[in-house]
Every structure is written in structure tokens, then in C-alpha cells.
């Protein structure tokens, strides 16, 4: 009789369009892991109770997406240093003693995509990050570890970016404010706002160094407004967030299964 598959899930609201089930199925086939991974819609306000039930029913781990990343942080009994500092997490794992371990793989995934897959240099460069929401919280520490000359956070609500920059001051050169505080050029601009989801471009001046890099965390079948803007600024490299999505999934898969999948064939299958 075949062994029962270990169960995993991605939890969010909305969740129907998540690519995570496909990505994890491809990882599992490639590494011959016996697991089942499904997308679960959880009503707002019910995250904590539902996650408790799912783990009690045998769920081994889950990814967590909009809008539950901060709720997930609160349900973890222990957190990785990245999750601890970010104040939000996207990966939970049930440990043998039934305690819940939390990790934030967003920033690690984005940095692996930028540095390894896209061969972008961050060390010594000026980096502008647009947005100051959950996703940006997760990427700042791994970004600062790559030793940029400066990270500037710019957000529609300026106070959120200045507060976030203040929190991360111990980890590197970082400032934060509104879009109007952008008054120089940057080698790399990362769009971590949800503006692309609404088909909008953040209200920013021409501030990408010619030959620089534009990276949108959002992904889709068409270039986003931010990606089109970066092309107009004569960027040398313009990327969407599909590689980040696949790499953050690989980090979670490795945490759960102890084996690292090769992300290249998965990227080729989804691109
Ligand atoms: P949040 O809701 O936590 O934050 C949204 C951010 O976007 C805030 O900074 C908000 O500014 C800003 N924003 C929203 N609308 C606009 C607009 N029209 N113009 C300018 N700024 C705007 O979302 P997340 O941080 O979780 O997600 C942000 C993006 O990152 C999404 O597009 C998401 O799809 C993507 N993402 C991609 C991942 C990947 O693996 N590729 C992983 C995680 C996220 P304000 O504070 O003023 O409201």
C-alpha cells in the first residue's frame, strides 16, 4: 500500500490564483518527495483558529500570504532570526514536539533571485525600495546583508517608511520617507508596493541610473507599469517577481523536507 502523502498548504485570502501548489508539486516530483500541497482560503479573522485545526489534523507545514503574514508571526512558538526581525513571516512548520516554527523566506528568495539567477550586484550600490508593507519588511535584512552603499525606502505613506528604516538602522545604511524625498539616482530600484496589482505606477521621479536594474516583486503575464517605466529609464535589467516566488518556495521546501530543489526547470516551466 502506498504511504500517505505528507500534507502542506498555502493559506491566504484571496488564494485561488496562487502558483504555489504547482511550484511545490514540481519540486516534489523532481526530488521524489511524497507530499500533497493545496491552496486554502481562510476567512479574515479566522487565521489563528484554522491554522491550529489544520496542524492538529496532521498538516506538516504551510506558506502564508496576504493578508496573514503578521498573524502567522504571532502563532509561531519560535521564529528564525529573519522572521523575528521582519515581524512577519510566510512559512510555518510543525516540529516533532508539536511546536510551530516560523520563517520568512521572502527576502532570502528575492536575494537569491537577484544575486544568483539575475547576477545583479548589490554590494556598494545605491538601492531604492518602493513600499513599506509586509513584503518589504521581509526583504530589508537580507538586502542589507548584501552590503549596499545605501538603501532608501520610499512609500506613499511616508511615516511607515521612516519608521521601518528606523527599525532596521542597526543592520546597515538605511533611510526612509515619502516619494518626494527621492532626490538622487539609484543603481537598483525594487518595487515592493501593491501599485502594480492595481495597474498603477508609484508616483516617483526619473531616478534610475542609466544601465541600472528595475525589479518588480509583482509578476504576471504582461510587464507591469513599473517594469515599463524601468525600460523607459534605459535600465539594463528589468525583472518581475516570478523568480522571487519560486526561490522563496524553494527555501520553504528545503526547511520542510531537508532537500533543496533545483529552481531552474521550475522557472522554465512557469515563465
Ligand atoms: P501590503 O498590503 O503589506 O503593502 C502594500 C504596499 O504598497 C504599501 O507600502 C502601500 O503603501 C503600497 N501601495 C499600495 N497601493 C499603492 C499605490 N497605488 N501607489 C503606491 N503605493 C501603493 O502588501 P505586500 O507588502 O504583502 O505586497 C506588496 C507587493 O509585493 C504585491 O504586489 C505582492 O504581490 C508582491 N509580493 C511578491 C512576492 C513574490 O514572491 N514575488 C512575495 C510577497 C509579495 P501605503 O503604506 O501608503 O498604503
PDB file of C-alpha atoms and ligand atoms in Angstrom:
ATOM      1  CA  UNK A   1       0.000   0.000   0.000  1.00  0.00           C
ATOM      2  CA  UNK A   2       1.471   3.442  -0.918  1.00  0.00           C
ATOM      3  CA  UNK A   3       2.479   5.614   2.041  1.00  0.00           C
ATOM      4  CA  UNK A   4       0.177   8.537   2.826  1.00  0.00           C
ATOM      5  CA  UNK A   5       1.488  11.831   1.452  1.00  0.00           C
ATOM      6  CA  UNK A   6       2.626  14.493   3.931  1.00  0.00           C
ATOM      7  CA  UNK A   7       0.285  17.473   3.764  1.00  0.00           C
ATOM      8  CA  UNK A   8       1.268  21.109   3.153  1.00  0.00           C
ATOM      9  CA  UNK A   9      -0.692  24.187   2.101  1.00  0.00           C
ATOM     10  CA  UNK A  10      -0.624  27.850   1.229  1.00  0.00           C
ATOM     11  CA  UNK A  11      -3.079  29.937   3.233  1.00  0.00           C
ATOM     12  CA  UNK A  12      -4.338  33.338   2.130  1.00  0.00           C
ATOM     13  CA  UNK A  13      -7.323  35.444   1.145  1.00  0.00           C
ATOM     14  CA  UNK A  14      -7.694  35.607  -1.844  1.00  0.00           C
ATOM     15  CA  UNK A  15      -5.765  32.476  -2.829  1.00  0.00           C
ATOM     16  CA  UNK A  16      -7.365  30.968  -5.948  1.00  0.00           C
ATOM     17  CA  UNK A  17      -4.702  32.284  -8.327  1.00  0.00           C
ATOM     18  CA  UNK A  18      -1.688  31.132  -6.284  1.00  0.00           C
ATOM     19  CA  UNK A  19       1.051  29.397  -8.239  1.00  0.00           C
ATOM     20  CA  UNK A  20       2.469  27.818  -5.069  1.00  0.00           C
ATOM     21  CA  UNK A  21       0.641  24.446  -5.440  1.00  0.00           C
ATOM     22  CA  UNK A  22       2.112  23.996  -8.928  1.00  0.00           C
ATOM     23  CA  UNK A  23       5.607  25.063  -7.813  1.00  0.00           C
ATOM     24  CA  UNK A  24       5.629  22.654  -4.863  1.00  0.00           C
ATOM     25  CA  UNK A  25       4.225  19.802  -6.986  1.00  0.00           C
ATOM     26  CA  UNK A  26       7.094  20.307  -9.454  1.00  0.00           C
ATOM     27  CA  UNK A  27       9.627  20.426  -6.573  1.00  0.00           C
ATOM     28  CA  UNK A  28       8.147  17.236  -5.070  1.00  0.00           C
ATOM     29  CA  UNK A  29       8.270  15.366  -8.403  1.00  0.00           C
ATOM     30  CA  UNK A  30      11.856  16.481  -9.025  1.00  0.00           C
ATOM     31  CA  UNK A  31      13.073  15.454  -5.542  1.00  0.00           C
ATOM     32  CA  UNK A  32      10.743  12.413  -5.260  1.00  0.00           C
ATOM     33  CA  UNK A  33       9.115  13.603  -2.081  1.00  0.00           C
ATOM     34  CA  UNK A  34       5.726  12.116  -1.181  1.00  0.00           C
ATOM     35  CA  UNK A  35       3.721  15.223  -0.368  1.00  0.00           C
ATOM     36  CA  UNK A  36       0.429  16.914  -1.172  1.00  0.00           C
ATOM     37  CA  UNK A  37       0.186  20.729  -1.273  1.00  0.00           C
ATOM     38  CA  UNK A  38      -3.052  22.647  -1.616  1.00  0.00           C
ATOM     39  CA  UNK A  39      -4.281  26.270  -1.597  1.00  0.00           C
ATOM     40  CA  UNK A  40      -6.616  27.066   1.304  1.00  0.00           C
ATOM     41  CA  UNK A  41      -8.866  30.116   1.515  1.00  0.00           C
ATOM     42  CA  UNK A  42      -9.303  31.245   5.115  1.00  0.00           C
ATOM     43  CA  UNK A  43     -11.862  33.924   6.069  1.00  0.00           C
ATOM     44  CA  UNK A  44     -10.481  37.136   7.560  1.00  0.00           C
ATOM     45  CA  UNK A  45     -10.284  36.907  11.344  1.00  0.00           C
ATOM     46  CA  UNK A  46     -10.114  33.092  11.371  1.00  0.00           C
ATOM     47  CA  UNK A  47      -6.418  32.514  10.633  1.00  0.00           C
ATOM     48  CA  UNK A  48      -5.257  31.513  14.129  1.00  0.00           C
ATOM     49  CA  UNK A  49      -8.130  29.093  14.771  1.00  0.00           C
ATOM     50  CA  UNK A  50      -7.928  27.481  11.322  1.00  0.00           C
ATOM     51  CA  UNK A  51      -4.157  27.002  11.444  1.00  0.00           C
ATOM     52  CA  UNK A  52      -4.478  25.358  14.857  1.00  0.00           C
ATOM     53  CA  UNK A  53      -7.087  22.928  13.477  1.00  0.00           C
ATOM     54  CA  UNK A  54      -5.044  22.151  10.373  1.00  0.00           C
ATOM     55  CA  UNK A  55      -1.891  21.322  12.350  1.00  0.00           C
ATOM     56  CA  UNK A  56      -3.965  19.213  14.797  1.00  0.00           C
ATOM     57  CA  UNK A  57      -5.309  17.318  11.757  1.00  0.00           C
ATOM     58  CA  UNK A  58      -1.814  16.464  10.531  1.00  0.00           C
ATOM     59  CA  UNK A  59      -0.701  19.392   8.371  1.00  0.00           C
ATOM     60  CA  UNK A  60       3.127  19.387   8.353  1.00  0.00           C
ATOM     61  CA  UNK A  61       3.702  22.968   7.229  1.00  0.00           C
ATOM     62  CA  UNK A  62       2.264  25.884   5.311  1.00  0.00           C
ATOM     63  CA  UNK A  63       3.075  29.034   3.425  1.00  0.00           C
ATOM     64  CA  UNK A  64       1.197  32.140   4.420  1.00  0.00           C
ATOM     65  CA  UNK A  65       0.339  35.005   2.126  1.00  0.00           C
ATOM     66  CA  UNK A  66      -1.716  38.224   2.003  1.00  0.00           C
ATOM     67  CA  UNK A  67      -3.159  39.255   4.444  1.00  0.00           C
ATOM     68  CA  UNK A  68      -2.000  36.828   7.156  1.00  0.00           C
ATOM     69  CA  UNK A  69       1.800  37.246   7.403  1.00  0.00           C
ATOM     70  CA  UNK A  70       1.656  39.178  10.652  1.00  0.00           C
ATOM     71  CA  UNK A  71      -0.929  36.771  12.133  1.00  0.00           C
ATOM     72  CA  UNK A  72       1.436  33.934  11.248  1.00  0.00           C
ATOM     73  CA  UNK A  73       4.237  35.650  13.136  1.00  0.00           C
ATOM     74  CA  UNK A  74       2.058  35.629  16.251  1.00  0.00           C
ATOM     75  CA  UNK A  75       1.164  31.900  16.075  1.00  0.00           C
ATOM     76  CA  UNK A  76       4.792  30.712  15.836  1.00  0.00           C
ATOM     77  CA  UNK A  77       6.320  29.438  19.094  1.00  0.00           C
ATOM     78  CA  UNK A  78       9.825  30.043  17.771  1.00  0.00           C
ATOM     79  CA  UNK A  79      10.987  32.128  14.794  1.00  0.00           C
ATOM     80  CA  UNK A  80      14.064  32.266  12.593  1.00  0.00           C
ATOM     81  CA  UNK A  81      16.149  35.421  13.041  1.00  0.00           C
ATOM     82  CA  UNK A  82      14.861  36.730   9.667  1.00  0.00           C
ATOM     83  CA  UNK A  83      11.236  36.263  10.730  1.00  0.00           C
ATOM     84  CA  UNK A  84      11.921  37.662  14.183  1.00  0.00           C
ATOM     85  CA  UNK A  85      13.360  40.906  12.832  1.00  0.00           C
ATOM     86  CA  UNK A  86      10.869  41.268   9.970  1.00  0.00           C
ATOM     87  CA  UNK A  87       7.842  40.988  12.283  1.00  0.00           C
ATOM     88  CA  UNK A  88       6.078  38.993   9.564  1.00  0.00           C
ATOM     89  CA  UNK A  89       6.559  35.513   8.183  1.00  0.00           C
ATOM     90  CA  UNK A  90       5.456  33.393   5.256  1.00  0.00           C
ATOM     91  CA  UNK A  91       6.399  29.845   6.294  1.00  0.00           C
ATOM     92  CA  UNK A  92       5.262  27.700   9.226  1.00  0.00           C
ATOM     93  CA  UNK A  93       6.429  24.195  10.128  1.00  0.00           C
ATOM     94  CA  UNK A  94       5.149  21.735  12.744  1.00  0.00           C
ATOM     95  CA  UNK A  95       8.046  20.279  14.709  1.00  0.00           C
ATOM     96  CA  UNK A  96       8.126  16.773  16.256  1.00  0.00           C
ATOM     97  CA  UNK A  97       7.346  18.233  19.712  1.00  0.00           C
ATOM     98  CA  UNK A  98       4.197  19.789  18.132  1.00  0.00           C
ATOM     99  CA  UNK A  99       5.547  23.339  18.461  1.00  0.00           C
ATOM    100  CA  UNK A 100       5.264  25.681  15.463  1.00  0.00           C
ATOM    101  CA  UNK A 101       8.406  27.141  13.885  1.00  0.00           C
ATOM    102  CA  UNK A 102       8.156  30.256  11.701  1.00  0.00           C
ATOM    103  CA  UNK A 103      10.446  31.512   8.967  1.00  0.00           C
ATOM    104  CA  UNK A 104      10.389  34.378   6.466  1.00  0.00           C
ATOM    105  CA  UNK A 105      11.686  33.180   3.101  1.00  0.00           C
ATOM    106  CA  UNK A 106      10.595  36.218   1.006  1.00  0.00           C
ATOM    107  CA  UNK A 107      13.814  38.187   1.385  1.00  0.00           C
ATOM    108  CA  UNK A 108      16.096  35.178   1.062  1.00  0.00           C
ATOM    109  CA  UNK A 109      14.209  34.176  -2.085  1.00  0.00           C
ATOM    110  CA  UNK A 110      14.388  37.651  -3.603  1.00  0.00           C
ATOM    111  CA  UNK A 111      18.092  37.983  -2.886  1.00  0.00           C
ATOM    112  CA  UNK A 112      18.862  34.582  -4.358  1.00  0.00           C
ATOM    113  CA  UNK A 113      16.911  35.533  -7.476  1.00  0.00           C
ATOM    114  CA  UNK A 114      18.680  38.908  -7.755  1.00  0.00           C
ATOM    115  CA  UNK A 115      22.233  37.836  -6.907  1.00  0.00           C
ATOM    116  CA  UNK A 116      22.394  34.304  -8.335  1.00  0.00           C
ATOM    117  CA  UNK A 117      19.762  33.992 -11.064  1.00  0.00           C
ATOM    118  CA  UNK A 118      19.895  37.557 -12.378  1.00  0.00           C
ATOM    119  CA  UNK A 119      23.560  38.214 -11.495  1.00  0.00           C
ATOM    120  CA  UNK A 120      22.786  41.699 -10.109  1.00  0.00           C
ATOM    121  CA  UNK A 121      25.475  43.328  -7.949  1.00  0.00           C
ATOM    122  CA  UNK A 122      24.187  44.908  -4.729  1.00  0.00           C
ATOM    123  CA  UNK A 123      27.443  45.426  -2.855  1.00  0.00           C
ATOM    124  CA  UNK A 124      28.395  49.106  -2.913  1.00  0.00           C
ATOM    125  CA  UNK A 125      25.274  50.082  -4.910  1.00  0.00           C
ATOM    126  CA  UNK A 126      22.515  52.562  -4.095  1.00  0.00           C
ATOM    127  CA  UNK A 127      19.195  50.740  -3.792  1.00  0.00           C
ATOM    128  CA  UNK A 128      15.737  52.323  -3.711  1.00  0.00           C
ATOM    129  CA  UNK A 129      12.898  50.201  -2.334  1.00  0.00           C
ATOM    130  CA  UNK A 130       9.354  51.378  -3.064  1.00  0.00           C
ATOM    131  CA  UNK A 131       6.748  50.390  -0.472  1.00  0.00           C
ATOM    132  CA  UNK A 132       6.830  49.627   3.224  1.00  0.00           C
ATOM    133  CA  UNK A 133       4.312  46.807   3.619  1.00  0.00           C
ATOM    134  CA  UNK A 134       4.687  43.170   4.656  1.00  0.00           C
ATOM    135  CA  UNK A 135       6.782  42.101   1.670  1.00  0.00           C
ATOM    136  CA  UNK A 136       9.271  44.964   2.124  1.00  0.00           C
ATOM    137  CA  UNK A 137       9.631  44.145   5.841  1.00  0.00           C
ATOM    138  CA  UNK A 138      10.754  40.670   4.809  1.00  0.00           C
ATOM    139  CA  UNK A 139      13.410  41.759   2.329  1.00  0.00           C
ATOM    140  CA  UNK A 140      15.269  44.527   4.178  1.00  0.00           C
ATOM    141  CA  UNK A 141      17.574  42.460   6.358  1.00  0.00           C
ATOM    142  CA  UNK A 142      18.723  40.082   3.571  1.00  0.00           C
ATOM    143  CA  UNK A 143      19.138  43.134   1.319  1.00  0.00           C
ATOM    144  CA  UNK A 144      21.333  44.922   3.884  1.00  0.00           C
ATOM    145  CA  UNK A 145      23.402  41.740   4.317  1.00  0.00           C
ATOM    146  CA  UNK A 146      24.470  42.135   0.666  1.00  0.00           C
ATOM    147  CA  UNK A 147      26.179  45.404   1.736  1.00  0.00           C
ATOM    148  CA  UNK A 148      24.649  48.083  -0.488  1.00  0.00           C
ATOM    149  CA  UNK A 149      26.086  51.614  -0.084  1.00  0.00           C
ATOM    150  CA  UNK A 150      22.586  52.808   0.842  1.00  0.00           C
ATOM    151  CA  UNK A 151      19.008  51.550   0.990  1.00  0.00           C
ATOM    152  CA  UNK A 152      16.325  54.235   0.718  1.00  0.00           C
ATOM    153  CA  UNK A 153      12.753  53.208   1.489  1.00  0.00           C
ATOM    154  CA  UNK A 154      10.074  55.347  -0.185  1.00  0.00           C
ATOM    155  CA  UNK A 155       6.397  54.888   0.497  1.00  0.00           C
ATOM    156  CA  UNK A 156       3.082  56.594  -0.288  1.00  0.00           C
ATOM    157  CA  UNK A 157       2.566  56.917   3.477  1.00  0.00           C
ATOM    158  CA  UNK A 158       5.922  58.468   4.363  1.00  0.00           C
ATOM    159  CA  UNK A 159       5.772  57.732   8.107  1.00  0.00           C
ATOM    160  CA  UNK A 160       5.571  53.956   7.516  1.00  0.00           C
ATOM    161  CA  UNK A 161       8.830  54.060   5.550  1.00  0.00           C
ATOM    162  CA  UNK A 162      10.641  56.268   8.066  1.00  0.00           C
ATOM    163  CA  UNK A 163       9.508  54.039  10.952  1.00  0.00           C
ATOM    164  CA  UNK A 164      10.629  50.927   9.089  1.00  0.00           C
ATOM    165  CA  UNK A 165      14.009  52.467   8.258  1.00  0.00           C
ATOM    166  CA  UNK A 166      14.440  53.358  11.924  1.00  0.00           C
ATOM    167  CA  UNK A 167      13.751  49.728  12.953  1.00  0.00           C
ATOM    168  CA  UNK A 168      16.425  48.439  10.560  1.00  0.00           C
ATOM    169  CA  UNK A 169      19.107  51.064  11.311  1.00  0.00           C
ATOM    170  CA  UNK A 170      21.171  48.589  13.378  1.00  0.00           C
ATOM    171  CA  UNK A 171      21.639  46.392  10.287  1.00  0.00           C
ATOM    172  CA  UNK A 172      23.035  48.861   7.734  1.00  0.00           C
ATOM    173  CA  UNK A 173      22.804  52.194   5.887  1.00  0.00           C
ATOM    174  CA  UNK A 174      19.091  52.837   5.535  1.00  0.00           C
ATOM    175  CA  UNK A 175      16.811  55.888   5.320  1.00  0.00           C
ATOM    176  CA  UNK A 176      13.070  56.175   4.750  1.00  0.00           C
ATOM    177  CA  UNK A 177      10.433  58.719   3.758  1.00  0.00           C
ATOM    178  CA  UNK A 178       7.900  59.654   1.109  1.00  0.00           C
ATOM    179  CA  UNK A 179       8.267  59.584  -2.687  1.00  0.00           C
ATOM    180  CA  UNK A 180       9.014  63.334  -2.608  1.00  0.00           C
ATOM    181  CA  UNK A 181      12.197  62.583  -0.615  1.00  0.00           C
ATOM    182  CA  UNK A 182      13.711  60.823  -3.650  1.00  0.00           C
ATOM    183  CA  UNK A 183      16.267  63.389  -4.839  1.00  0.00           C
ATOM    184  CA  UNK A 184      19.096  61.319  -6.332  1.00  0.00           C
ATOM    185  CA  UNK A 185      19.605  58.382  -8.713  1.00  0.00           C
ATOM    186  CA  UNK A 186      19.741  54.699  -7.801  1.00  0.00           C
ATOM    187  CA  UNK A 187      21.526  51.713  -9.338  1.00  0.00           C
ATOM    188  CA  UNK A 188      18.778  49.288  -8.373  1.00  0.00           C
ATOM    189  CA  UNK A 189      15.098  50.034  -7.775  1.00  0.00           C
ATOM    190  CA  UNK A 190      12.861  47.363  -6.231  1.00  0.00           C
ATOM    191  CA  UNK A 191       9.112  47.866  -6.417  1.00  0.00           C
ATOM    192  CA  UNK A 192       7.551  46.307  -3.328  1.00  0.00           C
ATOM    193  CA  UNK A 193       4.311  48.296  -3.492  1.00  0.00           C
ATOM    194  CA  UNK A 194       0.973  46.785  -4.421  1.00  0.00           C
ATOM    195  CA  UNK A 195       0.543  49.504  -7.097  1.00  0.00           C
ATOM    196  CA  UNK A 196       1.193  47.054  -9.932  1.00  0.00           C
ATOM    197  CA  UNK A 197      -1.721  44.922  -8.718  1.00  0.00           C
ATOM    198  CA  UNK A 198      -3.921  47.961  -9.437  1.00  0.00           C
ATOM    199  CA  UNK A 199      -2.211  48.644 -12.783  1.00  0.00           C
ATOM    200  CA  UNK A 200      -0.604  51.782 -11.325  1.00  0.00           C
ATOM    201  CA  UNK A 201       2.885  53.222 -11.110  1.00  0.00           C
ATOM    202  CA  UNK A 202       4.098  54.707  -7.799  1.00  0.00           C
ATOM    203  CA  UNK A 203       4.466  58.495  -8.072  1.00  0.00           C
ATOM    204  CA  UNK A 204       8.264  58.630  -8.441  1.00  0.00           C
ATOM    205  CA  UNK A 205      10.619  60.932 -10.380  1.00  0.00           C
ATOM    206  CA  UNK A 206      13.131  59.755 -13.009  1.00  0.00           C
ATOM    207  CA  UNK A 207      15.664  58.276 -10.606  1.00  0.00           C
ATOM    208  CA  UNK A 208      17.103  55.102 -12.129  1.00  0.00           C
ATOM    209  CA  UNK A 209      20.743  55.356 -13.167  1.00  0.00           C
ATOM    210  CA  UNK A 210      21.122  54.578 -16.868  1.00  0.00           C
ATOM    211  CA  UNK A 211      22.113  50.924 -17.136  1.00  0.00           C
ATOM    212  CA  UNK A 212      20.587  50.213 -13.713  1.00  0.00           C
ATOM    213  CA  UNK A 213      18.169  47.487 -12.658  1.00  0.00           C
ATOM    214  CA  UNK A 214      14.401  47.595 -12.076  1.00  0.00           C
ATOM    215  CA  UNK A 215      12.872  44.685 -10.135  1.00  0.00           C
ATOM    216  CA  UNK A 216       9.126  44.383  -9.508  1.00  0.00           C
ATOM    217  CA  UNK A 217       8.110  41.903  -6.813  1.00  0.00           C
ATOM    218  CA  UNK A 218       4.799  41.522  -8.612  1.00  0.00           C
ATOM    219  CA  UNK A 219       4.568  39.104 -11.555  1.00  0.00           C
ATOM    220  CA  UNK A 220       2.102  38.436 -14.322  1.00  0.00           C
ATOM    221  CA  UNK A 221       1.799  37.564 -17.978  1.00  0.00           C
ATOM    222  CA  UNK A 222       2.468  41.170 -19.058  1.00  0.00           C
ATOM    223  CA  UNK A 223       5.202  43.633 -17.946  1.00  0.00           C
ATOM    224  CA  UNK A 224       3.912  45.741 -15.039  1.00  0.00           C
ATOM    225  CA  UNK A 225       3.657  49.572 -15.232  1.00  0.00           C
ATOM    226  CA  UNK A 226       6.819  49.734 -13.091  1.00  0.00           C
ATOM    227  CA  UNK A 227       8.677  47.419 -15.491  1.00  0.00           C
ATOM    228  CA  UNK A 228       7.610  49.567 -18.465  1.00  0.00           C
ATOM    229  CA  UNK A 229       8.815  52.652 -16.580  1.00  0.00           C
ATOM    230  CA  UNK A 230      12.183  50.978 -15.907  1.00  0.00           C
ATOM    231  CA  UNK A 231      12.575  50.175 -19.630  1.00  0.00           C
ATOM    232  CA  UNK A 232      11.860  53.843 -20.414  1.00  0.00           C
ATOM    233  CA  UNK A 233      14.620  54.811 -17.933  1.00  0.00           C
ATOM    234  CA  UNK A 234      17.023  52.724 -20.073  1.00  0.00           C
ATOM    235  CA  UNK A 235      17.507  50.055 -17.452  1.00  0.00           C
ATOM    236  CA  UNK A 236      19.913  47.304 -18.334  1.00  0.00           C
ATOM    237  CA  UNK A 237      17.958  44.671 -16.418  1.00  0.00           C
ATOM    238  CA  UNK A 238      14.192  44.615 -15.827  1.00  0.00           C
ATOM    239  CA  UNK A 239      12.663  41.702 -13.916  1.00  0.00           C
ATOM    240  CA  UNK A 240       9.375  40.657 -12.391  1.00  0.00           C
ATOM    241  CA  UNK A 241       8.854  38.711  -9.147  1.00  0.00           C
ATOM    242  CA  UNK A 242       8.362  35.221 -10.575  1.00  0.00           C
ATOM    243  CA  UNK A 243      11.931  34.238  -9.705  1.00  0.00           C
ATOM    244  CA  UNK A 244      11.401  35.546  -6.158  1.00  0.00           C
ATOM    245  CA  UNK A 245       8.223  33.498  -5.840  1.00  0.00           C
ATOM    246  CA  UNK A 246       9.979  30.306  -6.944  1.00  0.00           C
ATOM    247  CA  UNK A 247      13.079  30.921  -4.803  1.00  0.00           C
ATOM    248  CA  UNK A 248      11.074  31.717  -1.643  1.00  0.00           C
ATOM    249  CA  UNK A 249       9.166  28.474  -2.264  1.00  0.00           C
ATOM    250  CA  UNK A 250      12.465  26.576  -2.584  1.00  0.00           C
ATOM    251  CA  UNK A 251      13.616  27.972   0.784  1.00  0.00           C
ATOM    252  CA  UNK A 252      10.377  26.751   2.396  1.00  0.00           C
ATOM    253  CA  UNK A 253      10.624  23.353   0.687  1.00  0.00           C
ATOM    254  CA  UNK A 254      14.166  22.899   1.989  1.00  0.00           C
ATOM    255  CA  UNK A 255      13.100  23.829   5.528  1.00  0.00           C
ATOM    256  CA  UNK A 256      10.263  21.276   5.460  1.00  0.00           C
ATOM    257  CA  UNK A 257      11.926  18.414   3.566  1.00  0.00           C
ATOM    258  CA  UNK A 258      15.672  18.912   4.153  1.00  0.00           C
ATOM    259  CA  UNK A 259      16.350  18.837   0.408  1.00  0.00           C
ATOM    260  CA  UNK A 260      16.917  21.778  -1.926  1.00  0.00           C
ATOM    261  CA  UNK A 261      15.116  21.619  -5.277  1.00  0.00           C
ATOM    262  CA  UNK A 262      16.692  22.900  -8.498  1.00  0.00           C
ATOM    263  CA  UNK A 263      14.639  26.004  -9.316  1.00  0.00           C
ATOM    264  CA  UNK A 264      15.797  26.380 -12.935  1.00  0.00           C
ATOM    265  CA  UNK A 265      13.436  23.832 -14.556  1.00  0.00           C
ATOM    266  CA  UNK A 266      10.546  25.204 -12.491  1.00  0.00           C
ATOM    267  CA  UNK A 267      11.293  28.753 -13.658  1.00  0.00           C
ATOM    268  CA  UNK A 268      11.453  27.498 -17.244  1.00  0.00           C
ATOM    269  CA  UNK A 269       8.093  25.732 -16.821  1.00  0.00           C
ATOM    270  CA  UNK A 270       6.335  28.791 -15.389  1.00  0.00           C
ATOM    271  CA  UNK A 271       7.946  31.679 -17.284  1.00  0.00           C
TER     272      UNK A 271
HETATM  273  P1  LIG B   1       0.961  45.240   1.734  1.00  0.00           P
HETATM  274  O1  LIG B   1      -0.510  45.414   1.576  1.00  0.00           O
HETATM  275  O2  LIG B   1       1.518  44.806   3.049  1.00  0.00           O
HETATM  276  O3  LIG B   1       1.701  46.639   1.374  1.00  0.00           O
HETATM  277  C1  LIG B   1       1.315  47.354   0.246  1.00  0.00           C
HETATM  278  C2  LIG B   1       2.316  48.478  -0.027  1.00  0.00           C
HETATM  279  O4  LIG B   1       2.024  49.030  -1.315  1.00  0.00           O
HETATM  280  C3  LIG B   1       2.267  49.625   0.967  1.00  0.00           C
HETATM  281  O5  LIG B   1       3.552  50.153   1.112  1.00  0.00           O
HETATM  282  C4  LIG B   1       1.327  50.613   0.249  1.00  0.00           C
HETATM  283  O6  LIG B   1       1.540  51.961   0.635  1.00  0.00           O
HETATM  284  C5  LIG B   1       1.758  50.430  -1.168  1.00  0.00           C
HETATM  285  N1  LIG B   1       0.752  50.781  -2.178  1.00  0.00           N
HETATM  286  C6  LIG B   1      -0.437  50.171  -2.386  1.00  0.00           C
HETATM  287  N2  LIG B   1      -1.064  50.739  -3.439  1.00  0.00           N
HETATM  288  C7  LIG B   1      -0.243  51.723  -3.904  1.00  0.00           C
HETATM  289  C8  LIG B   1      -0.341  52.672  -4.972  1.00  0.00           C
HETATM  290  N3  LIG B   1      -1.406  52.715  -5.774  1.00  0.00           N
HETATM  291  N4  LIG B   1       0.697  53.532  -5.169  1.00  0.00           N
HETATM  292  C9  LIG B   1       1.765  53.494  -4.364  1.00  0.00           C
HETATM  293  N5  LIG B   1       1.908  52.632  -3.321  1.00  0.00           N
HETATM  294  C10 LIG B   1       0.908  51.752  -3.106  1.00  0.00           C
HETATM  295  O7  LIG B   1       1.386  44.248   0.556  1.00  0.00           O
HETATM  296  P2  LIG B   1       2.686  43.306   0.487  1.00  0.00           P
HETATM  297  O8  LIG B   1       3.829  44.066   1.026  1.00  0.00           O
HETATM  298  O9  LIG B   1       2.406  41.982   1.093  1.00  0.00           O
HETATM  299  O10 LIG B   1       2.858  43.076  -1.093  1.00  0.00           O
HETATM  300  C11 LIG B   1       3.378  44.092  -1.935  1.00  0.00           C
HETATM  301  C12 LIG B   1       3.648  43.527  -3.338  1.00  0.00           C
HETATM  302  O11 LIG B   1       4.647  42.536  -3.308  1.00  0.00           O
HETATM  303  C13 LIG B   1       2.433  42.893  -4.000  1.00  0.00           C
HETATM  304  O12 LIG B   1       2.414  43.294  -5.361  1.00  0.00           O
HETATM  305  C14 LIG B   1       2.706  41.416  -3.904  1.00  0.00           C
HETATM  306  O13 LIG B   1       2.100  40.710  -4.967  1.00  0.00           O
HETATM  307  C15 LIG B   1       4.221  41.387  -4.030  1.00  0.00           C
HETATM  308  N6  LIG B   1       4.834  40.193  -3.412  1.00  0.00           N
HETATM  309  C16 LIG B   1       5.521  39.315  -4.213  1.00  0.00           C
HETATM  310  C17 LIG B   1       6.133  38.193  -3.683  1.00  0.00           C
HETATM  311  C18 LIG B   1       6.865  37.260  -4.585  1.00  0.00           C
HETATM  312  O14 LIG B   1       7.248  36.162  -4.121  1.00  0.00           O
HETATM  313  N7  LIG B   1       7.128  37.617  -5.828  1.00  0.00           N
HETATM  314  C19 LIG B   1       6.062  37.882  -2.242  1.00  0.00           C
HETATM  315  C20 LIG B   1       5.330  38.866  -1.479  1.00  0.00           C
HETATM  316  C21 LIG B   1       4.730  39.956  -2.071  1.00  0.00           C
HETATM  317  P3  LIG B   1       0.791  52.618   1.901  1.00  0.00           P
HETATM  318  O15 LIG B   1       1.593  52.239   3.116  1.00  0.00           O
HETATM  319  O16 LIG B   1       0.810  54.071   1.623  1.00  0.00           O
HETATM  320  O17 LIG B   1      -0.604  52.049   1.919  1.00  0.00           O
END
